[in-house]
Short mmCIF file of the C-alpha atoms (twelve columns), coordinates in Angstrom:
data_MODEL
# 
_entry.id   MODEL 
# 
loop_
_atom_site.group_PDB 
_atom_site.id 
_atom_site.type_symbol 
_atom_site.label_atom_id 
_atom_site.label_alt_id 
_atom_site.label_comp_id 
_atom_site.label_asym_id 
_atom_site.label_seq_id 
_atom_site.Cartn_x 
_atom_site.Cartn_y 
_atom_site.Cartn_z 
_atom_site.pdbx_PDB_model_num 
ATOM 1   C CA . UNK A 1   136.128 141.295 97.960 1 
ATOM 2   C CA . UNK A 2   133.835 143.676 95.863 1 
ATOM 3   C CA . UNK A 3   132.598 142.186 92.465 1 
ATOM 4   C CA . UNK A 4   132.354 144.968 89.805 1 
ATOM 5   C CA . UNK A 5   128.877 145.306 88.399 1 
ATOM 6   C CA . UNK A 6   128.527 144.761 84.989 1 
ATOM 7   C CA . UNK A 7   127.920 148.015 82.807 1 
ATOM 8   C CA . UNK A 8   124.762 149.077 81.929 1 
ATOM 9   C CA . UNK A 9   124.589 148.860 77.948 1 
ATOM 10  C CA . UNK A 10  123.405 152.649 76.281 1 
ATOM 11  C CA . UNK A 11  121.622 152.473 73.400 1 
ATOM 12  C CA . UNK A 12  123.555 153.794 70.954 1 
ATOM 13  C CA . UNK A 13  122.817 157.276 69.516 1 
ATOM 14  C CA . UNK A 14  119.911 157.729 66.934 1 
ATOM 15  C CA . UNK A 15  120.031 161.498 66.250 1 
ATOM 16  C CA . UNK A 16  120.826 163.058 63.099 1 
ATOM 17  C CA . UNK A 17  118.861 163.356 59.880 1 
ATOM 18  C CA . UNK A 18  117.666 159.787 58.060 1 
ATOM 19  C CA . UNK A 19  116.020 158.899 55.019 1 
ATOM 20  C CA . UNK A 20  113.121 157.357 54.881 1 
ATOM 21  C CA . UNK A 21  113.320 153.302 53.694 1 
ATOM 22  C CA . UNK A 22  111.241 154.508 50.585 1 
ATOM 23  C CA . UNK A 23  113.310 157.635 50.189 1 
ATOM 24  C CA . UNK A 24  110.194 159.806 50.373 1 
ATOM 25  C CA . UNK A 25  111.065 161.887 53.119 1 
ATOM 26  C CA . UNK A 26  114.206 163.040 55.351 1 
ATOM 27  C CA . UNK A 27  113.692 163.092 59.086 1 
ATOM 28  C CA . UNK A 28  115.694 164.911 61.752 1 
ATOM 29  C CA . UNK A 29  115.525 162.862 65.219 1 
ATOM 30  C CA . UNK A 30  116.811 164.904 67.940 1 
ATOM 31  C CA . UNK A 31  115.820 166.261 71.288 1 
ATOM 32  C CA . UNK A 32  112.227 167.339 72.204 1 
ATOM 33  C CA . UNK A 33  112.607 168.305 75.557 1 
ATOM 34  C CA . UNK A 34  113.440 164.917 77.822 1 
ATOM 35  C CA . UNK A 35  113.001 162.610 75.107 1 
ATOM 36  C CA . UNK A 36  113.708 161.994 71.815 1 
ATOM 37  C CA . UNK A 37  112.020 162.703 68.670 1 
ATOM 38  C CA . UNK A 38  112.185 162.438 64.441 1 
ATOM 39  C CA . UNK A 39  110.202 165.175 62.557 1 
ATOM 40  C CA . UNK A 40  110.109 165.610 58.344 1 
ATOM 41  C CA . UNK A 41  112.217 168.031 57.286 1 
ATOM 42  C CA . UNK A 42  112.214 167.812 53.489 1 
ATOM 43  C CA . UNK A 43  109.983 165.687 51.576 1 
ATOM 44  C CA . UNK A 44  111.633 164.064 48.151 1 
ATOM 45  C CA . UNK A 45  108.516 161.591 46.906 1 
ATOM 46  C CA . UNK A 46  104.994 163.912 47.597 1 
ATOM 47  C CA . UNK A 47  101.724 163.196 46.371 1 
ATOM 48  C CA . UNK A 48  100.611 163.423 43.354 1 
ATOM 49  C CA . UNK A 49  100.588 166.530 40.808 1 
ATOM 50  C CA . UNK A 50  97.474  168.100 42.131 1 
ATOM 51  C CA . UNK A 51  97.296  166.627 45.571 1 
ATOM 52  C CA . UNK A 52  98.562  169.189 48.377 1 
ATOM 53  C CA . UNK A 53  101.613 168.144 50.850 1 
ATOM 54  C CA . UNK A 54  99.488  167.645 54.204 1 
ATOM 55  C CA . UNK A 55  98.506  165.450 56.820 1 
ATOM 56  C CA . UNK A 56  95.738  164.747 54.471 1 
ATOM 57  C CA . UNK A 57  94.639  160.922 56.191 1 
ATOM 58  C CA . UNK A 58  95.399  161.954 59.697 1 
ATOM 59  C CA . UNK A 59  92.000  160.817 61.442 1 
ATOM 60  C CA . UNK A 60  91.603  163.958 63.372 1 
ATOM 61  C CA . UNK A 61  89.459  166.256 61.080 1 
ATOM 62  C CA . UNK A 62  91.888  169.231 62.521 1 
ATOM 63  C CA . UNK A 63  94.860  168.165 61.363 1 
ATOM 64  C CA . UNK A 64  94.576  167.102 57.839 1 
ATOM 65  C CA . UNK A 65  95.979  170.310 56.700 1 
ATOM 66  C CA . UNK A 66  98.577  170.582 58.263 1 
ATOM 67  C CA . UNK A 67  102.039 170.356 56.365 1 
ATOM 68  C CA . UNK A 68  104.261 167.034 55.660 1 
ATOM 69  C CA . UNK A 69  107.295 169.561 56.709 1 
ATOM 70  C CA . UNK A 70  107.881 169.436 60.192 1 
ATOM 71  C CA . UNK A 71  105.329 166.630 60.722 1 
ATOM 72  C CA . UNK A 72  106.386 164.624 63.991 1 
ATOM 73  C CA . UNK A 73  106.332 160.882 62.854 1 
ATOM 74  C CA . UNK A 74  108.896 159.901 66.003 1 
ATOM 75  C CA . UNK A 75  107.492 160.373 69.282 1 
ATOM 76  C CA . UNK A 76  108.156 159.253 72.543 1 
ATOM 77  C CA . UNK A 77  111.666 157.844 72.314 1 
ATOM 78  C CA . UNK A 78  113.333 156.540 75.105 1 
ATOM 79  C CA . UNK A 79  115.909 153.998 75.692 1 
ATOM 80  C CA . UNK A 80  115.724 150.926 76.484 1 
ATOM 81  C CA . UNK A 81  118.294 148.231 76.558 1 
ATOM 82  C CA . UNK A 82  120.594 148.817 72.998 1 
ATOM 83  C CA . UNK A 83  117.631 150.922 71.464 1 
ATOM 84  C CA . UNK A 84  114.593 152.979 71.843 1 
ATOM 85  C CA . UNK A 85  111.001 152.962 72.365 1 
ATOM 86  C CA . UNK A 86  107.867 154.753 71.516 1 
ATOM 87  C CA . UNK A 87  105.601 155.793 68.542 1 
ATOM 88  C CA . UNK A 88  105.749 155.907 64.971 1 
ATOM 89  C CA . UNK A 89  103.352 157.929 62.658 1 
ATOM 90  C CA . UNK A 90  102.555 156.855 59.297 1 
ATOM 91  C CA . UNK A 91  100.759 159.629 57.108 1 
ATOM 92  C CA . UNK A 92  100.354 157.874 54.326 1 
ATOM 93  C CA . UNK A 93  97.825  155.371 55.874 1 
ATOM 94  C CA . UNK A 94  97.210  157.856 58.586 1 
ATOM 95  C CA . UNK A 95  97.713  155.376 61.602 1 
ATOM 96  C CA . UNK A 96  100.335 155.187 64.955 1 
ATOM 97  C CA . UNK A 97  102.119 152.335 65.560 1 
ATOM 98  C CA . UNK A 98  104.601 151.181 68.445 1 
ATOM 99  C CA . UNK A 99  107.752 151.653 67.641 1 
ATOM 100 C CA . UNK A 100 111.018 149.889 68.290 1 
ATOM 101 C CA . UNK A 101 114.255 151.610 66.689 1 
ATOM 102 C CA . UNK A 102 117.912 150.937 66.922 1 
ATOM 103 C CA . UNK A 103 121.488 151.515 65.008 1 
ATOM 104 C CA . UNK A 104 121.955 148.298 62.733 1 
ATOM 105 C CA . UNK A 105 125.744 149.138 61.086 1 
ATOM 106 C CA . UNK A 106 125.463 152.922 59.713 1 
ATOM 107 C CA . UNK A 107 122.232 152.427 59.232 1 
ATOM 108 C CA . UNK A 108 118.606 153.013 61.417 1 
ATOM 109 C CA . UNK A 109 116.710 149.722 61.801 1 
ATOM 110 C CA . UNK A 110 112.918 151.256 62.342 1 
ATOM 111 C CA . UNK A 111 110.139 148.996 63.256 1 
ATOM 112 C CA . UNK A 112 106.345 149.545 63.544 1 
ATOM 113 C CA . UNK A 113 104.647 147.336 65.347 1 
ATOM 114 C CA . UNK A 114 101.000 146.299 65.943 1 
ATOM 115 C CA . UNK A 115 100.540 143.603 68.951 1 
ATOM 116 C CA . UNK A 116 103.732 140.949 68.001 1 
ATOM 117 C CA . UNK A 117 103.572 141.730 64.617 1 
ATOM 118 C CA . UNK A 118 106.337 144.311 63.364 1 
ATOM 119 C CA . UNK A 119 107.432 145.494 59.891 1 
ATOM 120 C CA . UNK A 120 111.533 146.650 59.617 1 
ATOM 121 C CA . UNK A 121 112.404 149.034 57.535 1 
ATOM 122 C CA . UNK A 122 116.103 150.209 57.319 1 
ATOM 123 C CA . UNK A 123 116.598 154.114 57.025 1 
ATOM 124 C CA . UNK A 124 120.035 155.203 55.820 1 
ATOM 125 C CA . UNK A 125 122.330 158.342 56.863 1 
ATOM 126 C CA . UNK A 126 120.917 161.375 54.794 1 
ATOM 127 C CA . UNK A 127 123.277 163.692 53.867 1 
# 
């Protein structure tokens, strides 16, 4: 007598457009050819009066000017057990962290994480 294997738990779906814990920004996460992705696509909090909408800390001389719109900040997704896996980008300090995202409720639990240490914030459905 066969025993059935348990199933495999998905991670539940991530794509769609979020905004940002700080409501400075709306990201799309979708597709990016094999794995999953989260780019700005409308920014609601910018710099200050003055100050232009770019990449302006990036560390790579080339591409502070390039625009806050369509920035990639998501990279690298992939599932893994009941969430997903890869890198965040932070332009406002300029830095890439590991990150660990997943559905909590309607909302997106996003975590970036440096060694052990992670910081959670909670993106909700942007409309």
């Amino acid at each position: 007598m066969a025993a059935a294997a348990p199933l495999a738990a998905a991670a539940p779906p991530i794509a769609g457009r979020w905004l940002t814990a700080d409501g400075g920004a709306v990201v799309a996460i979708g597709d990016c050819g094999g794995s999953i992705c989260g780019r700005v696509v409308k920014v609601i909090k910018g710099p200050p009066a003055g100050k232009p909408w770019v990449d302006a800390l990036n560390p790579d001389p080339r591409l502070k000017t390039r625009p806050l719109v369509g920035l990639p900040i998501l990279t690298e997704m992939a599932a893994s057990g009941d969430g997903w896996k890869g890198k965040i980008y932070d332009p406002k300090s300029g830095k890439t962290y590991r990150a660990v995202v997943g559905r909590d409720g309607a909302n997106l639990k996003v975590q970036g994480c440096i060694a052990i240490f992670c910081q959670t914030m909670i993106w909700t459905r942007a409309g």
